[in-house]
PDB file of C-alpha atoms in Angstrom:
ATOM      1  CA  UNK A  15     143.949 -12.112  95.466  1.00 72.00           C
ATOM      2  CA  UNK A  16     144.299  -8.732  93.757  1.00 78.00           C
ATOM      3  CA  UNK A  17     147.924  -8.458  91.926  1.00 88.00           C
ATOM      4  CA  UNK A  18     149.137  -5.584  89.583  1.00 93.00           C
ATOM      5  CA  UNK A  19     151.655  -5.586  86.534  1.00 94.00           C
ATOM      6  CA  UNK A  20     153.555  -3.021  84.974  1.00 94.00           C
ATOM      7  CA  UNK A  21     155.738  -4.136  82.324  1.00 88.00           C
ATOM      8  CA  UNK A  22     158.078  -1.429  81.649  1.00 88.00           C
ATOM      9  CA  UNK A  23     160.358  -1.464  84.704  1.00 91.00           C
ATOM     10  CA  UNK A  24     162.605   2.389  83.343  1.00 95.00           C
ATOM     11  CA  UNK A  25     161.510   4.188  80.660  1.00 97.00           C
ATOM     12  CA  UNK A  26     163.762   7.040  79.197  1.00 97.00           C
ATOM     13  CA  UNK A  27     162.247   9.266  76.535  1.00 97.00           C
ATOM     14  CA  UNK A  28     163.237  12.483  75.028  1.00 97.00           C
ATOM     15  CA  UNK A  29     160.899  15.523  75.690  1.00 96.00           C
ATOM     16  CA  UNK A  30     158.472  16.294  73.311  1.00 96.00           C
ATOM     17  CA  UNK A  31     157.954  11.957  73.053  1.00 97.00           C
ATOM     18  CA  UNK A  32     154.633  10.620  73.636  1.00 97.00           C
ATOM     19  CA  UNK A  33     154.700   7.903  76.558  1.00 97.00           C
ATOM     20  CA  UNK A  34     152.474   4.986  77.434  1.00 97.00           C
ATOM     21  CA  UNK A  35     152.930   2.728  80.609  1.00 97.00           C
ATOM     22  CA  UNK A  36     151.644  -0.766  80.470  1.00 96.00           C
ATOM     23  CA  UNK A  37     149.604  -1.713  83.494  1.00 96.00           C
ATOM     24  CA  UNK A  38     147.361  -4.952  83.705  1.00 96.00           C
ATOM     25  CA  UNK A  39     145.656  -6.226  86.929  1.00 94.00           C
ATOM     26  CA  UNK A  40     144.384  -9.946  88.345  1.00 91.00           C
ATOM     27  CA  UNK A  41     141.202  -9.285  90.381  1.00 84.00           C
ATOM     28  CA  UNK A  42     137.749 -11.712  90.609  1.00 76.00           C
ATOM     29  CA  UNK A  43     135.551  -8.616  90.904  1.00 79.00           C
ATOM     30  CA  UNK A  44     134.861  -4.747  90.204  1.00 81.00           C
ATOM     31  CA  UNK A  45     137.858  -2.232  91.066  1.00 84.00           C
ATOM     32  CA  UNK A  46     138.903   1.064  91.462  1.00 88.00           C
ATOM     33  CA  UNK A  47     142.190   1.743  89.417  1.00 92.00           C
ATOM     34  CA  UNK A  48     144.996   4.521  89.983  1.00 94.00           C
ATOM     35  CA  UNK A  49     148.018   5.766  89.190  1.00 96.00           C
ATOM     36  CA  UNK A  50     150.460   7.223  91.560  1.00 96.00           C
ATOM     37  CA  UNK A  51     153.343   9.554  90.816  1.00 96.00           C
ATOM     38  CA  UNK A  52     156.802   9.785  93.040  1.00 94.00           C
ATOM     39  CA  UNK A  53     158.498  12.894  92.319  1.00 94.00           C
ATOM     40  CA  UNK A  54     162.060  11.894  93.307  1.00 91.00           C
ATOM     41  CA  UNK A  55     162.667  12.670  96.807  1.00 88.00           C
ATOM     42  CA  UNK A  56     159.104  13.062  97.739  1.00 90.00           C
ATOM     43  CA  UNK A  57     155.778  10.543  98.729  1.00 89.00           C
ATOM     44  CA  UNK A  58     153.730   9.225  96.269  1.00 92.00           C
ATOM     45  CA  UNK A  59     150.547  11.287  95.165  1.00 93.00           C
ATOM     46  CA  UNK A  60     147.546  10.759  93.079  1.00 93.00           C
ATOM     47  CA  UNK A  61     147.713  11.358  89.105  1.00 95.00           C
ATOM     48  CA  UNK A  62     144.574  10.042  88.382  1.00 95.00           C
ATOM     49  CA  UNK A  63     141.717   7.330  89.189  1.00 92.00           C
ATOM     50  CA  UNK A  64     139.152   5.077  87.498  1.00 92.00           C
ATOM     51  CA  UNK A  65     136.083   3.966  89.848  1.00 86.00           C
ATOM     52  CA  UNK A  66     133.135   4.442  87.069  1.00 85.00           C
ATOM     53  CA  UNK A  67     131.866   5.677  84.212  1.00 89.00           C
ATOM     54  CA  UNK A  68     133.681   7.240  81.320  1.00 92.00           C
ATOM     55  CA  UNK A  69     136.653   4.772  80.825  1.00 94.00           C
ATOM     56  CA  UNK A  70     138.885   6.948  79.604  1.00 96.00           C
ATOM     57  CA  UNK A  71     139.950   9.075  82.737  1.00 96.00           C
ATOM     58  CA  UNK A  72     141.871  12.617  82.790  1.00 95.00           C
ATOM     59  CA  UNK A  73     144.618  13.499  85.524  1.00 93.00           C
ATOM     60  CA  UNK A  74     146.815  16.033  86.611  1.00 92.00           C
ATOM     61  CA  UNK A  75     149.261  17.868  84.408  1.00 94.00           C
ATOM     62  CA  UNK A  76     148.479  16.183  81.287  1.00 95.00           C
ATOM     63  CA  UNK A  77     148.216  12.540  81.913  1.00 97.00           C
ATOM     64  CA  UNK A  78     145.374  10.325  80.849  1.00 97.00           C
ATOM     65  CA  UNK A  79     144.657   6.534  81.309  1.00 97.00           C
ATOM     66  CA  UNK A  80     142.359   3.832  79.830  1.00 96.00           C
ATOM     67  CA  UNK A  81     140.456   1.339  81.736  1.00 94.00           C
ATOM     68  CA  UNK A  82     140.037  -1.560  79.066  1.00 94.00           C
ATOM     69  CA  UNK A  83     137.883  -4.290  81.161  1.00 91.00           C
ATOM     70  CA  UNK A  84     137.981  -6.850  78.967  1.00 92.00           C
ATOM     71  CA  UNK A  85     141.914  -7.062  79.086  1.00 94.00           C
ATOM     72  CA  UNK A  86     142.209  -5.998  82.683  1.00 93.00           C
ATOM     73  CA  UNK A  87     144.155  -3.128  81.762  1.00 95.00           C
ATOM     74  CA  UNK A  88     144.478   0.929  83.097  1.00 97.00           C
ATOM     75  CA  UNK A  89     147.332   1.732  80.679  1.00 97.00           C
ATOM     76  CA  UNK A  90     148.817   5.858  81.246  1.00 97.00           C
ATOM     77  CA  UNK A  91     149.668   8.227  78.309  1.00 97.00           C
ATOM     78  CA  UNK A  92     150.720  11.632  77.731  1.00 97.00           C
ATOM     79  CA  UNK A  93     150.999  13.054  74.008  1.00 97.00           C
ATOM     80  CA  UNK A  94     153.873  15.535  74.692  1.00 97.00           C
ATOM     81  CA  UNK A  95     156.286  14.525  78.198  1.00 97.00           C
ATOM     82  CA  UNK A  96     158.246  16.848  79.597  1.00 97.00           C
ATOM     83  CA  UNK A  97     161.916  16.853  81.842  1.00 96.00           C
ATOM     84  CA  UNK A  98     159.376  18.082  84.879  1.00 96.00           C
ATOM     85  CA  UNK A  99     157.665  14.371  84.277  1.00 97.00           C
ATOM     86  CA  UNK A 100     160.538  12.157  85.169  1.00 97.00           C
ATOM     87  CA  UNK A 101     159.481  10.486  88.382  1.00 96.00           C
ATOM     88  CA  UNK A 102     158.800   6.713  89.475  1.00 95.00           C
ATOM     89  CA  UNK A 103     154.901   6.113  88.416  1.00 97.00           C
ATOM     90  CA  UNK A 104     152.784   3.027  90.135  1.00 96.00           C
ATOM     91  CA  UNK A 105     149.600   1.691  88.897  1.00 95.00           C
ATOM     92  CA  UNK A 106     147.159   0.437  92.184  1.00 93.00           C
ATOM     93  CA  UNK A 107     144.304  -1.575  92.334  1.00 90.00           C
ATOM     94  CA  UNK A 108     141.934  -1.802  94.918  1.00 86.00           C
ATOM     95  CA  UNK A 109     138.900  -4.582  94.944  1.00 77.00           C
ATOM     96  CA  UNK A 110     135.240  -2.774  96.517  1.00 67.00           C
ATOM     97  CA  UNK A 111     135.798  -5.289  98.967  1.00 64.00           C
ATOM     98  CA  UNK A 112     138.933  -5.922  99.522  1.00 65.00           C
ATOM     99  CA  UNK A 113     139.951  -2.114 101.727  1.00 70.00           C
ATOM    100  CA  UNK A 114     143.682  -2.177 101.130  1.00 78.00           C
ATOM    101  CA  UNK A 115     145.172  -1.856  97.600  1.00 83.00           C
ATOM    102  CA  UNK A 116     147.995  -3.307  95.897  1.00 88.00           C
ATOM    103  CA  UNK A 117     150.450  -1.588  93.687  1.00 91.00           C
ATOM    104  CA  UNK A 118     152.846  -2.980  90.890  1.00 92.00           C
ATOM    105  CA  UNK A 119     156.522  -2.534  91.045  1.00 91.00           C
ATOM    106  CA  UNK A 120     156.557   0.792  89.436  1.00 93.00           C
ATOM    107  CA  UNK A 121     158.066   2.265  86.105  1.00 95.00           C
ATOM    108  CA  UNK A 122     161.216   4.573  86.607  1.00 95.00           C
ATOM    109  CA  UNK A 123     160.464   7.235  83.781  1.00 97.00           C
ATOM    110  CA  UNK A 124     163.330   9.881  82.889  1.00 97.00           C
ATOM    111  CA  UNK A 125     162.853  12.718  80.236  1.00 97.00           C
ATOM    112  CA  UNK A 126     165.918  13.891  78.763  1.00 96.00           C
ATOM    113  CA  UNK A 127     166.394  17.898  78.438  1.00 89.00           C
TER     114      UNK A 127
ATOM    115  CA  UNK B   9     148.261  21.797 109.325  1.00 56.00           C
ATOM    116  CA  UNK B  10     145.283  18.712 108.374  1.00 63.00           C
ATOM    117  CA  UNK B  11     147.407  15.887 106.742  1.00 90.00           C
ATOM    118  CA  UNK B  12     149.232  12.579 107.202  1.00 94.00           C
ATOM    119  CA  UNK B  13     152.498  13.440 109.708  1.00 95.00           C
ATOM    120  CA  UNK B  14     155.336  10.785 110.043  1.00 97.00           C
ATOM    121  CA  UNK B  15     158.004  10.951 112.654  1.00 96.00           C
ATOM    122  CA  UNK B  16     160.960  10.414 112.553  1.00 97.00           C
ATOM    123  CA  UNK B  17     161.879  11.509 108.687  1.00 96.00           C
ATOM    124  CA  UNK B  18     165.247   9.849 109.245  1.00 97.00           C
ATOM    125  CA  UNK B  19     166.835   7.633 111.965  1.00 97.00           C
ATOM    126  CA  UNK B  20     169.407   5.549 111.866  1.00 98.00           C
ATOM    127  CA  UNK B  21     169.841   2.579 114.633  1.00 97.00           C
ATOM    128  CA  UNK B  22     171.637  -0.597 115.183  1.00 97.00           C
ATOM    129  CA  UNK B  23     170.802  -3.952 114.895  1.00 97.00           C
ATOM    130  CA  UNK B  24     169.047  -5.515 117.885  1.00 97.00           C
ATOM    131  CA  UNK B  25     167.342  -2.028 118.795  1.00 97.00           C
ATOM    132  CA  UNK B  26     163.788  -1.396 118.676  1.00 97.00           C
ATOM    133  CA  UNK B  27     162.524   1.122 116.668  1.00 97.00           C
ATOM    134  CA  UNK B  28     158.742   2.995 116.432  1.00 98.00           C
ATOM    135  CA  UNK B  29     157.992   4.984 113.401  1.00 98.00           C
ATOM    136  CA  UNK B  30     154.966   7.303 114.258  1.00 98.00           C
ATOM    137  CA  UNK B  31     151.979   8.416 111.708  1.00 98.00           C
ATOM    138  CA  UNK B  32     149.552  10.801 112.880  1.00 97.00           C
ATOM    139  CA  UNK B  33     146.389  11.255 110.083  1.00 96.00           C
ATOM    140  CA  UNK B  34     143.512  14.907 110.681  1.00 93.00           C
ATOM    141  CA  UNK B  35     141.029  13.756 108.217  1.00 88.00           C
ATOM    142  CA  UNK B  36     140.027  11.255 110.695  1.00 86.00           C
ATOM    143  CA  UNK B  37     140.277   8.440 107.811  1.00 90.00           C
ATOM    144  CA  UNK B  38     138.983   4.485 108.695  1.00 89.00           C
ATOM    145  CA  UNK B  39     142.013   3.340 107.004  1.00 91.00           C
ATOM    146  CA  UNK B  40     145.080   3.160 107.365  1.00 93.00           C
ATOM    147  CA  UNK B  41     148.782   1.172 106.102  1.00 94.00           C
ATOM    148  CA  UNK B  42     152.246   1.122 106.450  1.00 96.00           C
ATOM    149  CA  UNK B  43     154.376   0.430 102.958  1.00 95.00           C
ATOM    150  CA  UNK B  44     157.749   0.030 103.036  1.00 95.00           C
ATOM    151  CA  UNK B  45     159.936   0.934  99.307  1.00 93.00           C
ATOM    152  CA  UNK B  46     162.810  -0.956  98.553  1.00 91.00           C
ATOM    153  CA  UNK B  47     164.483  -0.818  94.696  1.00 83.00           C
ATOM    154  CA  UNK B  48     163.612  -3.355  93.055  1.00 76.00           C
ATOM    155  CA  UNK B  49     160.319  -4.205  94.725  1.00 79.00           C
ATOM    156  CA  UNK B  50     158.472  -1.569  95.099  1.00 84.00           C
ATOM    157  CA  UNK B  51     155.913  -0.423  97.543  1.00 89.00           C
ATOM    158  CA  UNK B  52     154.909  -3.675  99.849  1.00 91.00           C
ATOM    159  CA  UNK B  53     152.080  -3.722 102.207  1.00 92.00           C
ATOM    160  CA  UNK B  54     153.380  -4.256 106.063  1.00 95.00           C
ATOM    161  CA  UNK B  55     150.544  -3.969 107.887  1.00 95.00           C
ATOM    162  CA  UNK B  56     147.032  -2.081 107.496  1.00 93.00           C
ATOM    163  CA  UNK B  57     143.911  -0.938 109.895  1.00 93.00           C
ATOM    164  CA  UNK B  58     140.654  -0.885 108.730  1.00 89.00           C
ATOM    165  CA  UNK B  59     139.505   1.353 112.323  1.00 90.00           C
ATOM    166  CA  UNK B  60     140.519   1.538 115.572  1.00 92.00           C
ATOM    167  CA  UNK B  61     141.673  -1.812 117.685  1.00 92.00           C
ATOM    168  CA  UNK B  62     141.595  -3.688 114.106  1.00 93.00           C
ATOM    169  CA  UNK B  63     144.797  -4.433 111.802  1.00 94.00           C
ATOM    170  CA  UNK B  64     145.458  -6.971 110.156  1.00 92.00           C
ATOM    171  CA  UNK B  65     148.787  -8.547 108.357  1.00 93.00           C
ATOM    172  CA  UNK B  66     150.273  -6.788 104.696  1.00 90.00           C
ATOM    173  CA  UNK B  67     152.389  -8.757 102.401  1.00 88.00           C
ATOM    174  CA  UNK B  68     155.433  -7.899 104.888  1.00 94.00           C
ATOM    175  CA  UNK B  69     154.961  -8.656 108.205  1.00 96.00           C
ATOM    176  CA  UNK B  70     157.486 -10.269 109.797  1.00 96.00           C
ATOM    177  CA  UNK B  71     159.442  -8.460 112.115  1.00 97.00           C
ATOM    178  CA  UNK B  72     156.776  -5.472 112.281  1.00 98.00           C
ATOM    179  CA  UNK B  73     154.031  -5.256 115.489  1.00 97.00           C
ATOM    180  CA  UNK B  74     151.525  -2.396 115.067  1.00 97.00           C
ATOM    181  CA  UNK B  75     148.826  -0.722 117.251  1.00 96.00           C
ATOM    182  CA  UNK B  76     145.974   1.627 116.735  1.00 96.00           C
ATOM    183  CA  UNK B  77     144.167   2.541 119.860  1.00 95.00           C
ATOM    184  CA  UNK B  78     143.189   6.055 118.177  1.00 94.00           C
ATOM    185  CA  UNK B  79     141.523   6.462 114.497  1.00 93.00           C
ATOM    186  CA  UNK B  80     144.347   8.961 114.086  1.00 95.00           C
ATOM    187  CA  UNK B  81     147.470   7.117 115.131  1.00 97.00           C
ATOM    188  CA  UNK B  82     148.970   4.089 113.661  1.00 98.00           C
ATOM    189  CA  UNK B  83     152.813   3.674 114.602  1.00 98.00           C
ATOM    190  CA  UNK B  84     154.954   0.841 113.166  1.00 98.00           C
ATOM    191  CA  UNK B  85     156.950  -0.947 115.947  1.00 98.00           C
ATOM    192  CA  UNK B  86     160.284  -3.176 114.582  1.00 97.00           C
ATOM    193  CA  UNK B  87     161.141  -4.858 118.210  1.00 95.00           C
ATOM    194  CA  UNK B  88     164.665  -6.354 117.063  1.00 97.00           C
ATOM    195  CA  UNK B  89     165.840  -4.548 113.936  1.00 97.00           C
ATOM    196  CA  UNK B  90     167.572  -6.086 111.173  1.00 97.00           C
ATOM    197  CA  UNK B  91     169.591  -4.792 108.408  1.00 97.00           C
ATOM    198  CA  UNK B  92     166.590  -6.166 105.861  1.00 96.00           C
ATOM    199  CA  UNK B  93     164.597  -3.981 107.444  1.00 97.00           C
ATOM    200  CA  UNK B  94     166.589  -0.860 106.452  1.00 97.00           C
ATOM    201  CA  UNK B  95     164.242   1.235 104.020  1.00 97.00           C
ATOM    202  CA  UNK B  96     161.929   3.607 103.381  1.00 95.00           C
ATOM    203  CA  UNK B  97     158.900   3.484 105.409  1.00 97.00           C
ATOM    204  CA  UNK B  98     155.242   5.421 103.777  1.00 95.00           C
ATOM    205  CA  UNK B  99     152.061   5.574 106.067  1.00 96.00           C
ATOM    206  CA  UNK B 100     149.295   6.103 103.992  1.00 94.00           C
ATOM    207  CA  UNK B 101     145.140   6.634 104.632  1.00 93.00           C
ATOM    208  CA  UNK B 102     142.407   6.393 103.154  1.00 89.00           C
ATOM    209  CA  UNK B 103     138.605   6.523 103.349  1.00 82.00           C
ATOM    210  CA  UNK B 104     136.725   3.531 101.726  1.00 66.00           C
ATOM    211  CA  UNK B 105     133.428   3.290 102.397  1.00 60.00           C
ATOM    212  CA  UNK B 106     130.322   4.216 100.652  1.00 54.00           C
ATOM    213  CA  UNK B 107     131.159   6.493  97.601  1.00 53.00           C
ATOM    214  CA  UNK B 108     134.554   6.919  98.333  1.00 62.00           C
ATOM    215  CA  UNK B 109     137.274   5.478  95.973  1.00 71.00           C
ATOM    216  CA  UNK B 110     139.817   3.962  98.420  1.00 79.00           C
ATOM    217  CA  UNK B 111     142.506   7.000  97.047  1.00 86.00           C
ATOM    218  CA  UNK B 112     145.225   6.704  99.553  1.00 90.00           C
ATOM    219  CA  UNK B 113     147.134   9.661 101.237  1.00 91.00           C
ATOM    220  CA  UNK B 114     150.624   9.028 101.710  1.00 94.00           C
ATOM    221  CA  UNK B 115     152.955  10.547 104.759  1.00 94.00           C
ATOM    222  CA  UNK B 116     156.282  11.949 103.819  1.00 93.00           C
ATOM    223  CA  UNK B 117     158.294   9.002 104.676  1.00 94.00           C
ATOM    224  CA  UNK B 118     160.396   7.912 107.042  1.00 96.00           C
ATOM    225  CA  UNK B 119     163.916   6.639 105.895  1.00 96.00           C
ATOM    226  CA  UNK B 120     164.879   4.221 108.475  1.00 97.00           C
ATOM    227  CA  UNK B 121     169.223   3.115 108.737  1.00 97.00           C
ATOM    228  CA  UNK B 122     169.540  -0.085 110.012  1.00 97.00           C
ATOM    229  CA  UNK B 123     173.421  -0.280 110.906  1.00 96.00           C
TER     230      UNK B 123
END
């Protein structure tokens, strides 16, 4: 069974702070990783995605994450956050043969003005 | 407009009613799955489709019956609500088969009152 971790539950950062969100994963087998962003008030939508290649994987607006196989991790960082960045972000995890994905229980991030 | 439509965005019922949240998909994606978001416990799986005339049970599904005669349609049926059941509802699609990534779409939500 696939399961996904986040370990910081809120974050709250000042702008101009440099952020990293934790996210490991449990899966027997290769995976595509994401991570989703929830603008408050609105659906989720894609940052960015790992399926291949390069490990180290460039999003939207800034936002970067690692794929580290060996510790089953797809951690998310941004040098510089900004106030338009607070939003609830979810790491996902989806098995090549499993079809459906699971998500952690998201990280609450607010950047203060 | 092509996208992921869900209707109602808001209702609010009683308990004891039933209740059918519609999702209507135009890229003509295999899959497709109903989330609901609670605080505390993030998005949980209620029910998915892999195609047409084949779903199969989320993390969630008690209290849920779903249907997808049509690739495009895939509405969430609650046939006694509850108050447990009052959240916010996400249909969400996605295409995952050969190169494609399994990236999931996600509706607008439907933010269901259970009174």
């Amino acid at each position: 069974a696939q399961s996904v971790s986040q370990h910081n539950h809120h974050v709250i950062l000042s702008e101009a702070a440099s952020l990293e969100l934790g996210c490991n994963y449990s899966y027997g087998g290769t995976v595509n990783l994401f991570w989703y962003v929830q603008y408050p008030g609105q659906h989720l939508q894609l940052l960015l995605k790992y399926f291949s290649g390069d490990p180290l994987v460039k999003g939207i607006k800034g936002f970067e994450a690692e794929f580290i196989k060996s510790k089953f991790s797809f951690n998310l960082r941004k040098p510089s956050v900004q106030w338009s960045d607070t939003a609830e972000y979810f790491c996902a995890v989806i098995g090549t043969n499993a079809g459906k994905s699971t998500f952690g229980d998201g990280t609450t991030l607010t950047v203060k003005p | 407009d092509a996208g992921i439509t869900q209707s109602p965005r808001y209702k609010i019922t009683e308990t004891g009613r039933q209740v059918t949240l519609m999702c209507h998909q135009t890229w003509s994606h295999s899959y497709m799955f109903w989330y609901r978001q609670d605080l505390g416990h993030g998005l949980r799986l209620i029910y998915y489709s892999a195609a047409a005339d084949i779903t199969d049970k989320g993390e969630v599904p008690d209290g849920y019956v779903v249907s997808r005669s049509k690739t495009e349609n895939f509405p969430l049926t609650l046939e006694s609500a509850t108050r447990s059941q009052t959240s916010v509802y996400f249909c969400a699609s996605s295409e995952y088969q050969g190169a494609s990534t399994g990236e999931l779409f996600f509706g607008e939500g439907s933010r269901l009152t259970v009174l």
